[in-house]
Amino acid sequence: MTQKKHTPPLHIVIVGHVDHGKSTLIGRLLYDTNSLPDGKVEELQEICKRRGTDVLEWSFLLDSYQAERDQAITIDTTQIWFKTAQRDYVIIDAPGHREFLKNMISGAAQADAAILVVDAKEGLQEQTRRHAYLLKLLGLQQIAVVINKMDAVEQAQKRFIEVSKSVQDYLASIHLSATHILPISARHGTMIASRDETMSWYDGPTLLETLDSFQSHTSRQDAPLRFPIQDVYRFDEKRILVGRIETGSVKVGDTLFFSPTNEKAVVTSLEQWPEREPRKLKAVAGESIGLTLNQPIFVERGHLASHEQEETLPFLTNVFRTHLFWLSHKPLKVGNSYKVRYGTNEAMVTVQSIEKVIDTQDLHDDTSSGEVARNEVAEVTLRARNLLALDPYEENARIGRLVIYENHDVAGGGIISMQGYPDQRQIAPKSQNIYE
Ligand code: GTP
Ligand code: MG
């Protein structure tokens, strides 16, 4: 499938409680956007007939994707594509897939937006709350809540208002809000690509209209520049710093400020592969680039470039708080050391204290065990040996996240907070120039 010019694909994740209709919704989205390969619908009708269901079970479609995926080796096959007139969409994985949470937390699969599916009959359930909390910790801010199976409830409008309110209340209590809440029937395709008379009382946007109103990472261009250095290449005399611009933009002639070294240099060129004429003079969030500097200052993988204006610099600190989701079978405890990765940097940290262990069902604070067990959410304070350049999540949702590793495996992850901790940049010694 080709990408639309200038509009990057929007990566979406679909979450929600067991049986609330995630797979059915995916199947229906593919059908309604004509994204299914020829013959798939006939194949599905055949399967449904064999299994004795009189209505089309769209979730069976996902079973066939799952079967293909189980045999596949490449990560790409865990992505399902569809498109609208506006742009292309990628559905990242499907919950229930073993590696789903790890991929989401590690950022291997980074979503721009989420659809939270809630069964109109059952309302808010355990996994609805847990997944909503996870969306918060993944830094997702574009959320469409769909109240599904509207065809199966009596007094639909009244029920929709009731369920919407309970979802909104829960989201508000974790400081999250839905961009849109809409009633749908995934099975019958109501309010997905089109509306029908069964829900004439609803006059808001359909699901596809809602998704089309979301922004992909182009919107990150307006934020302050964050360019985490991935690698430094040397070609003869030339030294090229490579990486992906996470937020903001950079131009030839800009003065860059590097953290944590507090060094400055001016951008002399932007490099592209393969080389193209005319040479690029500006690059923006989402682009992977290489650049050269006017001075041989010391820069290595993990350093973070920003613009020199003071108010836009990242924090420099050796102690910070994180609001995390824990995945490892071994509990997180005070005194434990872990490797963390944020941006392109890795550092060793020690757990200094566990502030809160949060029960995602009723949000009460339960720190009595003194540790954070698998699938728990917590606020902990971490201490590093060196000064780290960080952005709190509140200031930069893209960079302000971290992943915690235990023996090379993802153990947890979450968002960074600097609440209660000062920026230590002023006391940081300026590093000495190292000429290479
Ligand atoms: P898990 O993957 O097990 O978590 O479930 P899921 O969320 O993917 O749910 P799935 O799509 O498998 O749907 C569960 C059941 O709900 C199936 O029997 C669907 O046919 C049914 N269902 C899904 N959407 C609708 C709907 O809009 N209306 C009605 N009446 N049933 C629906
Ligand atoms: Mg499913």
Coordinates of C-alpha atoms and ligand atoms in Angstrom, one line a residue:
M1 CA 0.0 0.0 0.0
T2 CA 1.5 3.4 -0.9
Q3 CA 1.7 6.2 1.6
K4 CA -0.2 9.4 0.8
K5 CA 2.2 12.2 -0.1
H6 CA 3.1 14.5 2.9
T7 CA 0.7 12.6 5.2
P8 CA 2.5 10.1 7.3
P9 CA 0.5 7.0 8.4
L10 CA -1.3 7.2 11.7
H11 CA -0.4 4.3 14.0
I12 CA -3.3 3.3 16.2
V13 CA -3.6 0.8 19.0
I14 CA -6.9 -0.9 19.8
V15 CA -7.5 -1.8 23.5
G16 CA -10.3 -2.9 25.8
H17 CA -11.7 -5.6 28.0
V18 CA -11.9 -9.3 26.8
D19 CA -14.8 -9.9 24.3
H20 CA -15.8 -6.2 24.1
G21 CA -15.2 -6.4 20.3
K22 CA -11.7 -5.4 19.4
S23 CA -11.2 -8.0 16.7
T24 CA -14.6 -7.5 15.3
L25 CA -13.9 -3.8 15.1
I26 CA -10.6 -4.4 13.2
G27 CA -12.3 -6.7 10.8
R28 CA -15.0 -4.2 10.1
L29 CA -12.6 -1.3 9.7
L30 CA -10.8 -3.3 7.1
Y31 CA -14.0 -4.2 5.3
D32 CA -15.5 -0.7 5.4
T33 CA -12.3 0.8 4.0
N34 CA -12.0 -1.8 1.2
S35 CA -8.7 -2.9 2.6
L36 CA -9.3 -6.6 2.5
P37 CA -7.6 -8.7 -0.2
D38 CA -9.9 -10.1 -2.9
G39 CA -11.7 -13.2 -1.8
K40 CA -11.3 -12.6 1.9
V41 CA -15.0 -11.8 2.5
E42 CA -16.0 -14.9 0.6
E43 CA -13.5 -16.9 2.6
L44 CA -15.0 -15.4 5.8
Q45 CA -18.6 -16.2 4.7
E46 CA -17.5 -19.8 4.1
I47 CA -15.9 -20.1 7.5
C48 CA -19.0 -18.6 9.2
K49 CA -21.2 -21.0 7.4
R50 CA -19.1 -24.0 8.4
R51 CA -19.0 -22.9 12.0
G52 CA -22.8 -22.4 11.9
T53 CA -23.0 -18.7 12.7
D54 CA -25.7 -16.9 10.8
V55 CA -24.2 -13.4 11.1
L56 CA -20.7 -12.6 9.7
E57 CA -18.2 -13.0 12.5
W58 CA -15.7 -10.3 11.6
S59 CA -13.3 -11.4 14.4
F60 CA -12.6 -14.6 12.4
L61 CA -10.8 -12.4 9.9
L62 CA -8.3 -11.7 12.7
D63 CA -7.8 -15.4 13.3
S64 CA -6.5 -15.7 9.8
Y65 CA -4.1 -12.8 10.2
Q66 CA -3.0 -14.3 13.5
A67 CA -2.2 -17.6 11.7
E68 CA -0.2 -15.8 9.1
R69 CA 1.5 -13.8 11.8
D70 CA 2.4 -16.9 13.9
Q71 CA 4.4 -18.3 11.0
A72 CA 6.0 -15.0 10.1
I73 CA 9.4 -14.0 11.3
T74 CA 9.4 -10.3 10.5
I75 CA 7.9 -7.8 12.9
D76 CA 6.1 -6.0 10.0
T77 CA 3.5 -8.7 9.8
T78 CA 2.2 -7.7 13.2
Q79 CA 0.9 -4.5 11.5
I80 CA -2.4 -4.3 9.7
W81 CA -3.1 -1.5 7.2
F82 CA -6.2 0.3 6.1
K83 CA -6.7 3.7 4.5
T84 CA -9.3 6.4 4.2
A85 CA -9.4 9.3 1.7
Q86 CA -7.3 11.3 4.2
R87 CA -4.4 9.0 4.9
D88 CA -3.1 5.5 5.7
Y89 CA -3.5 3.8 9.0
V90 CA -1.5 1.1 10.7
I91 CA -3.1 -0.9 13.5
I92 CA -0.3 -2.0 15.8
D93 CA -0.8 -5.5 16.8
A94 CA -3.8 -6.7 18.8
P95 CA -4.1 -7.1 22.5
G96 CA -3.7 -10.7 23.6
H97 CA -0.7 -11.1 21.4
R98 CA 2.1 -12.2 23.8
E99 CA 4.5 -9.5 23.0
F100 CA 2.0 -6.7 22.7
L101 CA 2.6 -5.0 26.1
K102 CA 6.3 -5.3 25.8
N103 CA 6.3 -3.8 22.3
M104 CA 4.1 -1.0 23.4
I105 CA 6.2 -0.2 26.4
S106 CA 9.5 -0.5 24.7
G107 CA 8.4 1.8 22.0
A108 CA 9.1 -0.8 19.4
A109 CA 5.5 -0.2 18.4
Q110 CA 4.8 3.5 18.9
A111 CA 1.2 4.5 18.6
D112 CA -0.1 8.0 17.7
A113 CA -3.6 7.3 18.9
A114 CA -5.8 4.7 20.6
I115 CA -9.3 3.3 20.3
L116 CA -10.6 2.1 23.7
V117 CA -13.5 -0.4 23.1
V118 CA -16.2 -0.7 25.7
D119 CA -19.1 -3.1 25.6
A120 CA -22.4 -1.1 26.0
K121 CA -24.0 -3.9 28.0
E122 CA -21.1 -4.6 30.3
G123 CA -19.8 -1.1 30.7
L124 CA -16.4 -0.4 32.3
Q125 CA -14.6 -3.6 33.3
E126 CA -11.3 -4.5 34.9
Q127 CA -9.2 -4.5 31.7
T128 CA -10.9 -1.3 30.4
R129 CA -9.5 0.4 33.4
R130 CA -6.1 -1.2 33.2
H131 CA -5.7 -0.5 29.5
A132 CA -6.9 3.1 30.0
Y133 CA -4.2 3.5 32.6
L134 CA -1.7 2.0 30.3
L135 CA -2.6 4.5 27.6
K136 CA -1.8 7.2 30.1
L137 CA 1.6 5.7 30.9
L138 CA 2.3 5.3 27.2
G139 CA 1.8 9.0 26.8
L140 CA -1.2 8.7 24.4
Q141 CA -3.3 11.7 24.2
Q142 CA -5.5 11.1 21.2
I143 CA -8.1 8.6 22.4
A144 CA -11.4 7.6 20.8
V145 CA -13.7 5.7 23.1
V146 CA -16.2 3.5 21.3
I147 CA -19.2 2.2 23.1
N148 CA -19.7 -1.0 21.1
K149 CA -22.6 -3.5 20.6
M150 CA -25.1 -0.7 20.6
D151 CA -27.3 -3.0 18.6
A152 CA -27.6 -5.3 21.6
V153 CA -28.9 -2.8 24.2
E154 CA -32.3 -1.5 24.9
Q155 CA -32.9 2.2 25.3
A156 CA -29.6 2.8 23.4
Q157 CA -29.3 6.5 23.9
K158 CA -29.8 6.3 27.6
R159 CA -27.3 3.5 28.0
F160 CA -24.8 5.3 25.8
I161 CA -25.0 8.3 28.1
E162 CA -24.6 6.2 31.2
V163 CA -21.6 4.2 30.0
S164 CA -19.9 7.3 28.5
K165 CA -20.2 9.0 31.8
S166 CA -18.6 6.2 33.8
V167 CA -15.7 6.0 31.2
Q168 CA -15.2 9.8 31.3
D169 CA -15.2 9.8 35.1
Y170 CA -12.5 7.1 35.2
L171 CA -10.4 8.8 32.6
A172 CA -10.7 12.1 34.5
S173 CA -9.5 10.5 37.7
I174 CA -6.3 9.4 36.0
H175 CA -5.9 12.8 34.3
L176 CA -6.8 11.6 30.9
S177 CA -9.6 12.6 28.6
A178 CA -11.1 11.1 25.5
T179 CA -11.0 13.1 22.3
H180 CA -14.3 11.6 21.3
I181 CA -16.8 9.1 22.7
L182 CA -19.1 7.5 20.2
P183 CA -21.7 4.7 20.0
I184 CA -20.9 2.0 17.4
S185 CA -21.9 -1.5 16.4
A186 CA -18.8 -3.2 15.1
R187 CA -20.8 -6.2 14.0
H188 CA -23.2 -4.2 11.8
G189 CA -20.8 -1.5 10.9
T190 CA -22.8 1.4 12.4
M191 CA -20.9 4.7 12.9
I192 CA -17.6 3.2 11.7
A193 CA -17.5 4.4 8.1
S194 CA -21.1 5.4 7.8
R195 CA -24.2 6.1 9.9
D196 CA -27.6 4.5 9.7
E197 CA -31.1 5.1 11.0
T198 CA -30.6 2.8 14.0
M199 CA -28.7 5.5 15.8
S200 CA -30.3 8.6 14.4
W201 CA -30.1 10.2 17.9
Y202 CA -26.3 10.5 17.6
D203 CA -25.1 13.3 15.4
G204 CA -21.4 13.4 16.2
P205 CA -18.6 12.1 14.0
T206 CA -18.2 8.5 12.9
L207 CA -15.2 6.5 13.9
L208 CA -13.3 7.1 10.7
E209 CA -14.1 10.9 10.8
T210 CA -12.7 10.9 14.4
L211 CA -9.6 9.1 13.3
D212 CA -9.1 11.4 10.4
S213 CA -9.2 14.4 12.8
F214 CA -6.2 13.0 14.8
Q215 CA -2.8 14.3 14.1
S216 CA 0.2 12.2 13.2
H217 CA 3.7 13.2 14.4
T218 CA 3.9 16.2 12.0
S219 CA 2.3 18.1 14.9
R220 CA 5.4 17.6 17.0
Q221 CA 7.2 20.1 14.8
D222 CA 6.1 23.0 16.9
A223 CA 7.7 21.7 20.1
P224 CA 11.2 22.6 21.1
L225 CA 13.9 20.6 19.2
R226 CA 14.9 17.2 20.6
F227 CA 17.4 15.3 18.6
P228 CA 18.8 12.3 20.4
I229 CA 22.1 11.2 18.9
Q230 CA 21.9 7.6 17.7
D231 CA 25.4 7.3 16.3
V232 CA 28.4 9.3 15.1
Y233 CA 29.7 8.3 11.7
R234 CA 33.1 9.3 10.3
F235 CA 33.8 9.7 6.7
D236 CA 37.4 11.0 6.1
E237 CA 37.4 14.4 7.6
K238 CA 33.7 14.6 8.0
R239 CA 31.9 13.7 11.3
I240 CA 28.2 13.1 10.9
L241 CA 25.8 12.9 13.9
V242 CA 22.8 10.7 13.0
G243 CA 19.5 10.2 14.7
R244 CA 15.8 10.9 14.4
I245 CA 14.3 14.3 15.2
E246 CA 11.7 13.5 17.9
T247 CA 10.3 17.0 18.2
G248 CA 10.8 20.4 16.7
S249 CA 12.9 21.1 13.6
V250 CA 16.5 21.9 12.8
K251 CA 18.1 24.1 10.1
V252 CA 21.5 24.7 8.7
G253 CA 23.0 27.6 10.7
D254 CA 21.2 26.8 13.9
T255 CA 23.2 26.7 17.1
L256 CA 22.7 23.4 18.9
F257 CA 23.2 22.8 22.6
F258 CA 24.2 19.3 23.6
S259 CA 23.3 17.7 26.9
P260 CA 24.6 16.5 29.3
T261 CA 27.9 18.0 28.2
N262 CA 26.6 21.6 27.9
E263 CA 28.5 22.1 24.6
K264 CA 27.5 24.2 21.7
A265 CA 28.1 24.1 18.0
V266 CA 26.5 25.4 14.7
V267 CA 25.0 23.0 12.1
T268 CA 26.9 23.3 8.9
S269 CA 25.0 20.7 6.8
L270 CA 22.2 18.2 6.7
E271 CA 23.1 14.9 5.2
Q272 CA 20.7 12.5 3.4
W273 CA 21.1 9.0 2.1
P274 CA 21.1 8.7 -0.8
E275 CA 22.5 12.1 -1.5
R276 CA 20.0 14.4 -3.2
E277 CA 20.2 17.8 -4.9
P278 CA 19.3 20.4 -3.9
R279 CA 20.8 19.8 -0.4
K280 CA 18.3 19.8 2.4
L281 CA 18.4 22.9 4.6
K282 CA 15.7 22.0 7.2
A283 CA 14.5 18.8 8.8
V284 CA 11.5 18.2 11.0
A285 CA 10.1 15.8 13.7
G286 CA 9.8 12.3 12.5
E287 CA 12.7 12.5 10.0
S288 CA 15.9 10.5 10.4
I289 CA 18.9 12.7 9.5
G290 CA 22.6 13.2 9.7
L291 CA 24.2 16.6 10.4
T292 CA 27.6 18.1 10.6
L293 CA 28.9 20.7 13.0
N294 CA 31.3 23.6 12.8
Q295 CA 33.4 22.4 15.8
P296 CA 34.7 19.1 16.8
I297 CA 33.0 19.0 20.3
F298 CA 32.7 15.7 22.1
V299 CA 29.3 14.1 21.1
E300 CA 28.4 10.4 21.4
R301 CA 25.3 8.2 21.2
G302 CA 22.8 9.1 23.9
H303 CA 23.6 12.8 24.0
L304 CA 20.7 15.0 23.3
A305 CA 20.7 18.1 21.0
S306 CA 18.3 21.0 21.5
H307 CA 18.3 24.7 20.6
E308 CA 20.4 26.9 22.8
Q309 CA 17.5 29.0 24.2
E310 CA 17.5 28.4 27.9
E311 CA 13.8 27.8 28.5
T312 CA 13.7 25.0 26.0
L313 CA 16.5 22.9 27.4
P314 CA 16.0 19.5 28.9
F315 CA 16.5 18.9 32.6
L316 CA 19.8 17.7 33.8
T317 CA 19.5 15.6 36.9
N318 CA 20.6 12.4 38.7
V319 CA 17.3 11.9 40.5
F320 CA 13.8 11.8 39.1
R321 CA 10.5 10.2 39.5
T322 CA 8.7 7.8 37.1
H323 CA 5.1 6.7 36.9
L324 CA 5.5 3.2 35.6
F325 CA 3.8 -0.1 34.6
W326 CA 5.7 -3.1 35.8
L327 CA 5.9 -6.3 33.7
S328 CA 8.6 -8.5 35.1
H329 CA 7.8 -11.6 37.2
K330 CA 10.4 -10.3 39.7
P331 CA 9.0 -7.4 41.7
L332 CA 10.7 -4.0 41.7
K333 CA 12.2 -3.3 45.1
V334 CA 14.0 -0.4 46.8
G335 CA 17.7 -0.8 46.3
N336 CA 17.4 -2.8 43.0
S337 CA 19.5 -1.5 40.1
Y338 CA 18.2 -1.5 36.5
K339 CA 19.2 -0.3 33.1
V340 CA 16.9 2.3 31.8
R341 CA 16.6 3.6 28.2
Y342 CA 15.1 7.0 27.3
G343 CA 15.6 8.6 23.9
T344 CA 18.7 6.9 22.6
N345 CA 20.4 7.0 26.0
E346 CA 21.0 4.2 28.4
A347 CA 21.9 4.5 32.1
M348 CA 22.1 2.5 35.3
V349 CA 19.7 3.6 38.0
T350 CA 18.9 2.4 41.5
V351 CA 15.4 2.5 43.0
Q352 CA 15.6 5.0 45.8
S353 CA 12.0 4.8 47.0
I354 CA 8.6 3.6 46.1
E355 CA 6.1 6.4 46.5
K356 CA 2.9 4.8 45.5
V357 CA 1.6 1.4 44.3
I358 CA -1.7 2.2 42.5
D359 CA -4.6 -0.2 42.2
T360 CA -5.9 0.5 38.7
Q361 CA -9.4 -0.7 39.7
D362 CA -10.2 1.8 42.4
L363 CA -7.0 3.9 42.2
H364 CA -6.3 3.5 45.9
D365 CA -2.7 3.6 47.1
D366 CA -1.4 0.3 48.3
T367 CA 2.3 0.5 49.2
S368 CA 2.0 -2.0 52.1
S369 CA 4.0 -4.7 50.3
G370 CA 6.9 -2.4 49.8
E371 CA 7.4 -3.6 46.2
V372 CA 5.9 -3.4 42.8
A373 CA 4.6 -6.7 41.5
R374 CA 3.9 -7.8 37.9
N375 CA 1.1 -5.8 36.1
E376 CA 1.1 -3.2 38.9
V377 CA 1.3 0.6 38.3
A378 CA 3.5 2.6 40.7
E379 CA 5.3 5.9 41.2
V380 CA 9.0 5.4 42.1
T381 CA 12.0 7.6 42.5
L382 CA 15.1 6.5 40.6
R383 CA 18.7 7.7 41.2
A384 CA 21.5 7.6 38.6
R385 CA 25.2 7.7 39.1
N386 CA 25.7 10.5 36.5
L387 CA 23.7 13.5 35.4
L388 CA 21.1 12.6 32.8
A389 CA 19.4 14.9 30.3
L390 CA 15.7 14.3 30.6
D391 CA 12.4 15.9 29.6
P392 CA 9.5 15.4 32.0
Y393 CA 6.5 13.9 30.2
E394 CA 4.4 17.0 30.9
E395 CA 6.8 19.1 28.9
N396 CA 7.6 16.7 26.1
A397 CA 5.3 13.7 25.7
R398 CA 7.5 12.2 23.0
I399 CA 10.8 12.2 24.9
G400 CA 9.6 12.0 28.5
R401 CA 9.2 8.3 28.6
L402 CA 11.5 5.5 29.7
V403 CA 11.9 1.7 29.5
I404 CA 13.4 -0.4 32.3
Y405 CA 15.4 -3.5 31.5
E406 CA 16.3 -6.5 33.5
N407 CA 18.9 -8.7 31.8
H408 CA 18.2 -7.3 28.3
D409 CA 14.4 -7.9 28.7
V410 CA 11.8 -5.2 29.0
A411 CA 10.8 -5.2 32.7
G412 CA 8.6 -2.1 32.8
G413 CA 8.2 1.4 31.5
G414 CA 6.5 4.7 32.0
I415 CA 6.6 8.4 32.0
I416 CA 9.2 10.7 33.6
S417 CA 8.3 13.4 36.2
M418 CA 10.6 16.0 37.7
Q419 CA 8.1 17.0 40.4
G420 CA 9.9 18.0 43.5
Y421 CA 13.4 17.8 41.9
P422 CA 15.4 20.8 40.8
D423 CA 17.2 21.1 37.5
Q424 CA 20.9 20.5 38.3
R425 CA 22.2 22.0 35.0
Q426 CA 23.6 25.1 36.8
I427 CA 25.8 23.1 39.0
A428 CA 26.9 20.7 36.2
P429 CA 30.6 21.2 35.2
K430 CA 31.0 22.1 31.6
S431 CA 32.8 19.1 30.1
Q432 CA 36.2 19.5 28.6
N433 CA 36.5 19.5 24.9
I434 CA 37.9 16.3 23.7
Y435 CA 39.3 16.5 20.2
E436 CA 39.2 13.4 18.3
Ligands
GTP1 P1 -10.6 -10.8 22.9 O1 -9.7 -10.8 21.7 O2 -10.9 -12.2 23.4 O3 -10.3 -9.9 24.0 O4 -12.1 -10.3 22.4 P2 -12.4 -9.1 21.4 O5 -12.4 -7.8 22.2 O6 -11.5 -9.1 20.2 O7 -13.9 -9.3 21.0 P3 -14.4 -10.0 19.6 O8 -14.2 -9.1 18.5 O9 -13.8 -11.4 19.5 O10 -16.0 -10.0 20.0 C1 -16.5 -10.8 21.0 C2 -17.9 -11.2 20.7 O11 -18.7 -10.0 20.7 C3 -18.1 -11.9 19.4 O12 -19.0 -12.9 19.5 C4 -18.6 -10.8 18.5 O13 -19.5 -11.2 17.5 C5 -19.4 -9.9 19.5 N1 -19.6 -8.6 19.0 C6 -18.6 -7.7 18.6 N2 -19.1 -6.5 18.2 C7 -20.4 -6.6 18.4 C8 -21.5 -5.7 18.1 O14 -21.3 -4.6 17.6 N3 -22.7 -6.2 18.4 C9 -23.0 -7.4 18.8 N4 -24.2 -7.7 19.1 N5 -22.0 -8.3 19.1 C10 -20.7 -7.9 18.9
MG2 MG -9.8 -10.3 19.9

